[in-house]
Amino acid sequence: MLLQGKIAIITGASRGIGKSIAKSFIAQGATVAFTYRSSEEKAIELEKELTVNGGKAKGFKSDASKMADAESLVKDVLEAFGTIDIVVNNAGITDDTLLIRMSEEQWDRVINVNLKSCFNLTKAVLKTMLKARFGSIINISSVVGVQGNAGQANYAASKAGILGFTKSIALELGSRNIRCNAIAPGFIETEMTAKLDPDTVQGWRNAIPLKRGGTPEDVANACIFLASDMSSYVTGQTLNVCGGMITA
Ligand code: NAP
């Protein structure tokens, strides 16, 4: 029970990695407020799943790219649970294409959902964490943010931006006992990747030193560490959860 008594917000948890983080946090004793943008049914299902064995959890419809939504989310979570100790900025999208074909709309949307969202919620939760002199903020980046990727200039820029944001917040808020770290997942197998061509996916697995794709639980485990007091001397860092895909 590494997160006993802690209150966490996880964005974008109706499916994939966010959902796995929500389940793992509940298993470690945390109270979980999670968000989604449009998957109402999945969110209701998840809320039931998280609370069935006495866990405390609530889903909130909240667009991570909107500052006003972040502000009302924090207000609602404070009303429901009293304080906020942990924030996981997980909500993210891709809209891949080569730069020559990328529209301004595609650029703006990916930057707003992936990067501006981290600014929105971190800023909205700040007063609460400053008052408590406690907080752990975890931003989900990507190995693509570390290395770049052809056909993903918008996504890679958003995920690299997250790393600069993370380091700056760590420097700014360390003296107040608020930590901020990033996780850079590699190839994580989700429902989405299950629909891809099996030979292509096997090729990706073969290229990874650990010879498998990551699971959402692999990312969730890293989140538990960074959210818990086990990492109380860790801030401003990027933890690559990628099976050795990158080593720097
Ligand atoms: P996913 O399965 O597509 O799930 C994305 C989640 O984000 C959904 O719950 C979705 O909610 C939510 N979301 C999307 N736009 C939102 C918005 N504007 N406001 C609030 N929530 C929003 O994605 P995933 O694969 O689990 O990825 C999760 C995070 O890990 C992302 O930041 C992604 O970039 C990062 N990542 C993933 C991989 C990978 O291999 N899967 C690798 C590296 C990094 P709705 O269902 O309501 O739309």
CSV table of N, CA and C and ligand atoms in Angstrom, one decimal, residues 11-18 35-40 62-65 89-94 113-114 140-143 155 159 184-190 192-193, ligand 1:
chain,number,residue,atom,x,y,z
A,11,THR,N,-5.3,12.1,-15.6
A,11,THR,CA,-6.1,12.5,-16.8
A,11,THR,C,-6.1,11.4,-17.9
A,12,GLY,N,-7.2,11.4,-18.6
A,12,GLY,CA,-7.3,10.4,-19.7
A,12,GLY,C,-7.2,9.0,-19.3
A,13,ALA,N,-8.1,8.6,-18.4
A,13,ALA,CA,-8.0,7.2,-17.9
A,13,ALA,C,-9.1,6.3,-18.3
A,14,SER,N,-9.9,6.7,-19.3
A,14,SER,CA,-11.0,5.9,-19.7
A,14,SER,C,-10.5,4.6,-20.4
A,15,ARG,N,-9.3,4.6,-20.9
A,15,ARG,CA,-8.7,3.4,-21.5
A,15,ARG,C,-7.2,3.5,-21.5
A,16,GLY,N,-6.6,2.4,-22.0
A,16,GLY,CA,-5.1,2.4,-22.2
A,16,GLY,C,-4.3,2.6,-20.9
A,17,ILE,N,-3.2,3.3,-21.0
A,17,ILE,CA,-2.3,3.5,-19.9
A,17,ILE,C,-2.9,4.2,-18.7
A,18,GLY,N,-3.7,5.2,-19.0
A,18,GLY,CA,-4.4,5.9,-17.9
A,18,GLY,C,-5.2,5.0,-17.0
A,35,THR,N,-10.0,11.5,-15.3
A,35,THR,CA,-10.8,12.3,-16.3
A,35,THR,C,-10.9,11.5,-17.7
A,36,TYR,N,-11.8,12.0,-18.5
A,36,TYR,CA,-11.9,11.5,-19.8
A,36,TYR,C,-12.5,12.6,-20.7
A,37,ARG,N,-12.5,12.5,-22.0
A,37,ARG,CA,-13.0,13.6,-22.8
A,37,ARG,C,-14.4,13.3,-23.4
A,38,SER,N,-14.5,12.0,-23.9
A,38,SER,CA,-15.8,11.7,-24.5
A,38,SER,C,-16.3,10.3,-24.2
A,39,SER,N,-15.4,9.4,-23.7
A,39,SER,CA,-15.8,8.0,-23.5
A,39,SER,C,-16.6,7.8,-22.2
A,40,GLU,N,-17.8,8.4,-22.2
A,40,GLU,CA,-18.6,8.4,-21.0
A,40,GLU,C,-18.9,7.0,-20.4
A,62,SER,N,-13.7,16.1,-18.6
A,62,SER,CA,-12.9,17.3,-18.5
A,62,SER,C,-11.9,17.3,-19.7
A,63,ASP,N,-11.9,18.4,-20.5
A,63,ASP,CA,-11.0,18.4,-21.7
A,63,ASP,C,-9.7,19.0,-21.2
A,64,ALA,N,-8.7,18.1,-21.2
A,64,ALA,CA,-7.4,18.5,-20.7
A,64,ALA,C,-6.7,19.7,-21.4
A,65,SER,N,-7.2,20.0,-22.6
A,65,SER,CA,-6.6,21.1,-23.4
A,65,SER,C,-7.1,22.4,-23.0
A,89,ASN,N,-0.4,13.7,-15.5
A,89,ASN,CA,-0.8,14.3,-16.8
A,89,ASN,C,-0.6,13.2,-17.8
A,90,ASN,N,-1.6,12.4,-18.1
A,90,ASN,CA,-1.5,11.3,-19.0
A,90,ASN,C,-2.2,11.5,-20.3
A,91,ALA,N,-3.3,12.3,-20.3
A,91,ALA,CA,-4.1,12.4,-21.6
A,91,ALA,C,-3.2,12.8,-22.7
A,92,GLY,N,-3.4,12.1,-23.8
A,92,GLY,CA,-2.6,12.4,-25.0
A,92,GLY,C,-3.2,11.9,-26.3
A,93,ILE,N,-2.9,12.5,-27.4
A,93,ILE,CA,-3.4,12.0,-28.7
A,93,ILE,C,-2.2,12.1,-29.7
A,94,THR,N,-2.4,11.4,-30.8
A,94,THR,CA,-1.5,11.5,-32.0
A,94,THR,C,-2.3,12.0,-33.2
A,113,VAL,N,-3.5,19.4,-26.6
A,113,VAL,CA,-4.0,18.2,-25.7
A,113,VAL,C,-2.8,17.6,-25.0
A,114,ASN,N,-1.6,17.5,-25.6
A,114,ASN,CA,-0.5,16.8,-25.0
A,114,ASN,C,0.3,17.7,-24.1
A,140,ILE,N,3.3,12.3,-18.5
A,140,ILE,CA,3.6,11.2,-19.4
A,140,ILE,C,4.1,11.7,-20.8
A,141,SER,N,5.4,11.6,-21.0
A,141,SER,CA,6.0,12.0,-22.3
A,141,SER,C,6.1,10.8,-23.2
A,142,SER,N,7.2,10.6,-23.9
A,142,SER,CA,7.4,9.4,-24.8
A,142,SER,C,8.8,9.4,-25.2
A,143,VAL,N,9.3,8.2,-25.6
A,143,VAL,CA,10.7,8.1,-26.2
A,143,VAL,C,10.8,9.0,-27.4
A,155,TYR,N,3.6,15.6,-32.5
A,155,TYR,CA,3.6,14.7,-31.3
A,155,TYR,C,5.0,14.8,-30.5
A,159,LYS,N,5.8,16.2,-26.8
A,159,LYS,CA,6.4,15.3,-25.8
A,159,LYS,C,7.8,15.8,-25.3
A,184,ALA,N,8.8,8.4,-19.9
A,184,ALA,CA,8.9,8.3,-21.4
A,184,ALA,C,8.7,6.8,-21.8
A,185,PRO,N,7.4,6.4,-22.0
A,185,PRO,CA,7.2,5.1,-22.5
A,185,PRO,C,7.7,4.9,-23.9
A,186,GLY,N,8.1,3.6,-24.2
A,186,GLY,CA,8.4,3.2,-25.5
A,186,GLY,C,7.2,2.7,-26.2
A,187,PHE,N,7.3,1.5,-26.8
A,187,PHE,CA,6.2,0.9,-27.5
A,187,PHE,C,5.4,0.1,-26.5
A,188,ILE,N,4.2,0.7,-26.1
A,188,ILE,CA,3.3,0.0,-25.1
A,188,ILE,C,2.1,-0.6,-25.9
A,189,GLU,N,1.9,-1.9,-25.6
A,189,GLU,CA,0.8,-2.6,-26.3
A,189,GLU,C,-0.5,-2.3,-25.6
A,190,THR,N,-1.4,-1.7,-26.4
A,190,THR,CA,-2.8,-1.4,-25.9
A,190,THR,C,-3.8,-2.0,-26.9
A,192,MET,N,-5.3,-0.4,-28.9
A,192,MET,CA,-5.0,0.3,-30.2
A,192,MET,C,-4.0,-0.5,-31.1
A,193,THR,N,-2.9,-0.9,-30.4
A,193,THR,CA,-1.9,-1.6,-31.1
A,193,THR,C,-2.3,-3.1,-31.5
B,1,NAP,P1,-5.2,6.0,-25.5
B,1,NAP,O1,-5.5,4.5,-25.3
B,1,NAP,O2,-5.5,6.6,-26.8
B,1,NAP,O3,-6.0,6.8,-24.4
B,1,NAP,C1,-6.0,8.2,-24.3
B,1,NAP,C2,-6.8,8.7,-23.2
B,1,NAP,O4,-6.7,10.1,-23.2
B,1,NAP,C3,-8.3,8.3,-23.2
B,1,NAP,O5,-8.8,8.1,-21.9
B,1,NAP,C4,-8.9,9.6,-23.8
B,1,NAP,O6,-10.2,9.8,-23.4
B,1,NAP,C5,-8.0,10.6,-23.1
B,1,NAP,N1,-8.0,11.9,-23.8
B,1,NAP,C6,-7.7,12.2,-25.1
B,1,NAP,N2,-7.9,13.5,-25.4
B,1,NAP,C7,-8.3,14.1,-24.2
B,1,NAP,C8,-8.6,15.4,-23.8
B,1,NAP,N3,-8.6,16.4,-24.6
B,1,NAP,N4,-9.0,15.6,-22.5
B,1,NAP,C9,-9.0,14.6,-21.6
B,1,NAP,N5,-8.7,13.3,-21.9
B,1,NAP,C10,-8.4,13.1,-23.2
B,1,NAP,O7,-3.7,6.4,-25.2
B,1,NAP,P2,-2.5,5.5,-24.4
B,1,NAP,O8,-1.9,4.7,-25.4
B,1,NAP,O9,-3.1,4.9,-23.2
B,1,NAP,O10,-1.5,6.7,-24.1
B,1,NAP,C11,-1.6,7.4,-22.8
B,1,NAP,C12,-0.4,8.4,-22.8
B,1,NAP,O11,0.8,7.7,-22.9
B,1,NAP,C13,-0.5,9.5,-23.9
B,1,NAP,O12,0.0,10.7,-23.3
B,1,NAP,C14,0.5,8.9,-24.9
B,1,NAP,O13,1.0,9.9,-25.7
B,1,NAP,C15,1.5,8.3,-24.0
B,1,NAP,N6,2.3,7.2,-24.7
B,1,NAP,C16,1.7,6.1,-25.2
B,1,NAP,C17,2.5,5.2,-25.8
B,1,NAP,C18,1.9,3.9,-26.3
B,1,NAP,O14,2.7,3.1,-26.9
B,1,NAP,N7,0.7,3.6,-26.1
B,1,NAP,C19,3.9,5.4,-25.9
B,1,NAP,C20,4.4,6.5,-25.4
B,1,NAP,C21,3.7,7.5,-24.8
B,1,NAP,P3,-11.5,9.6,-24.4
B,1,NAP,O15,-11.6,8.1,-24.5
B,1,NAP,O16,-12.7,10.1,-23.6
B,1,NAP,O17,-11.1,10.3,-25.6
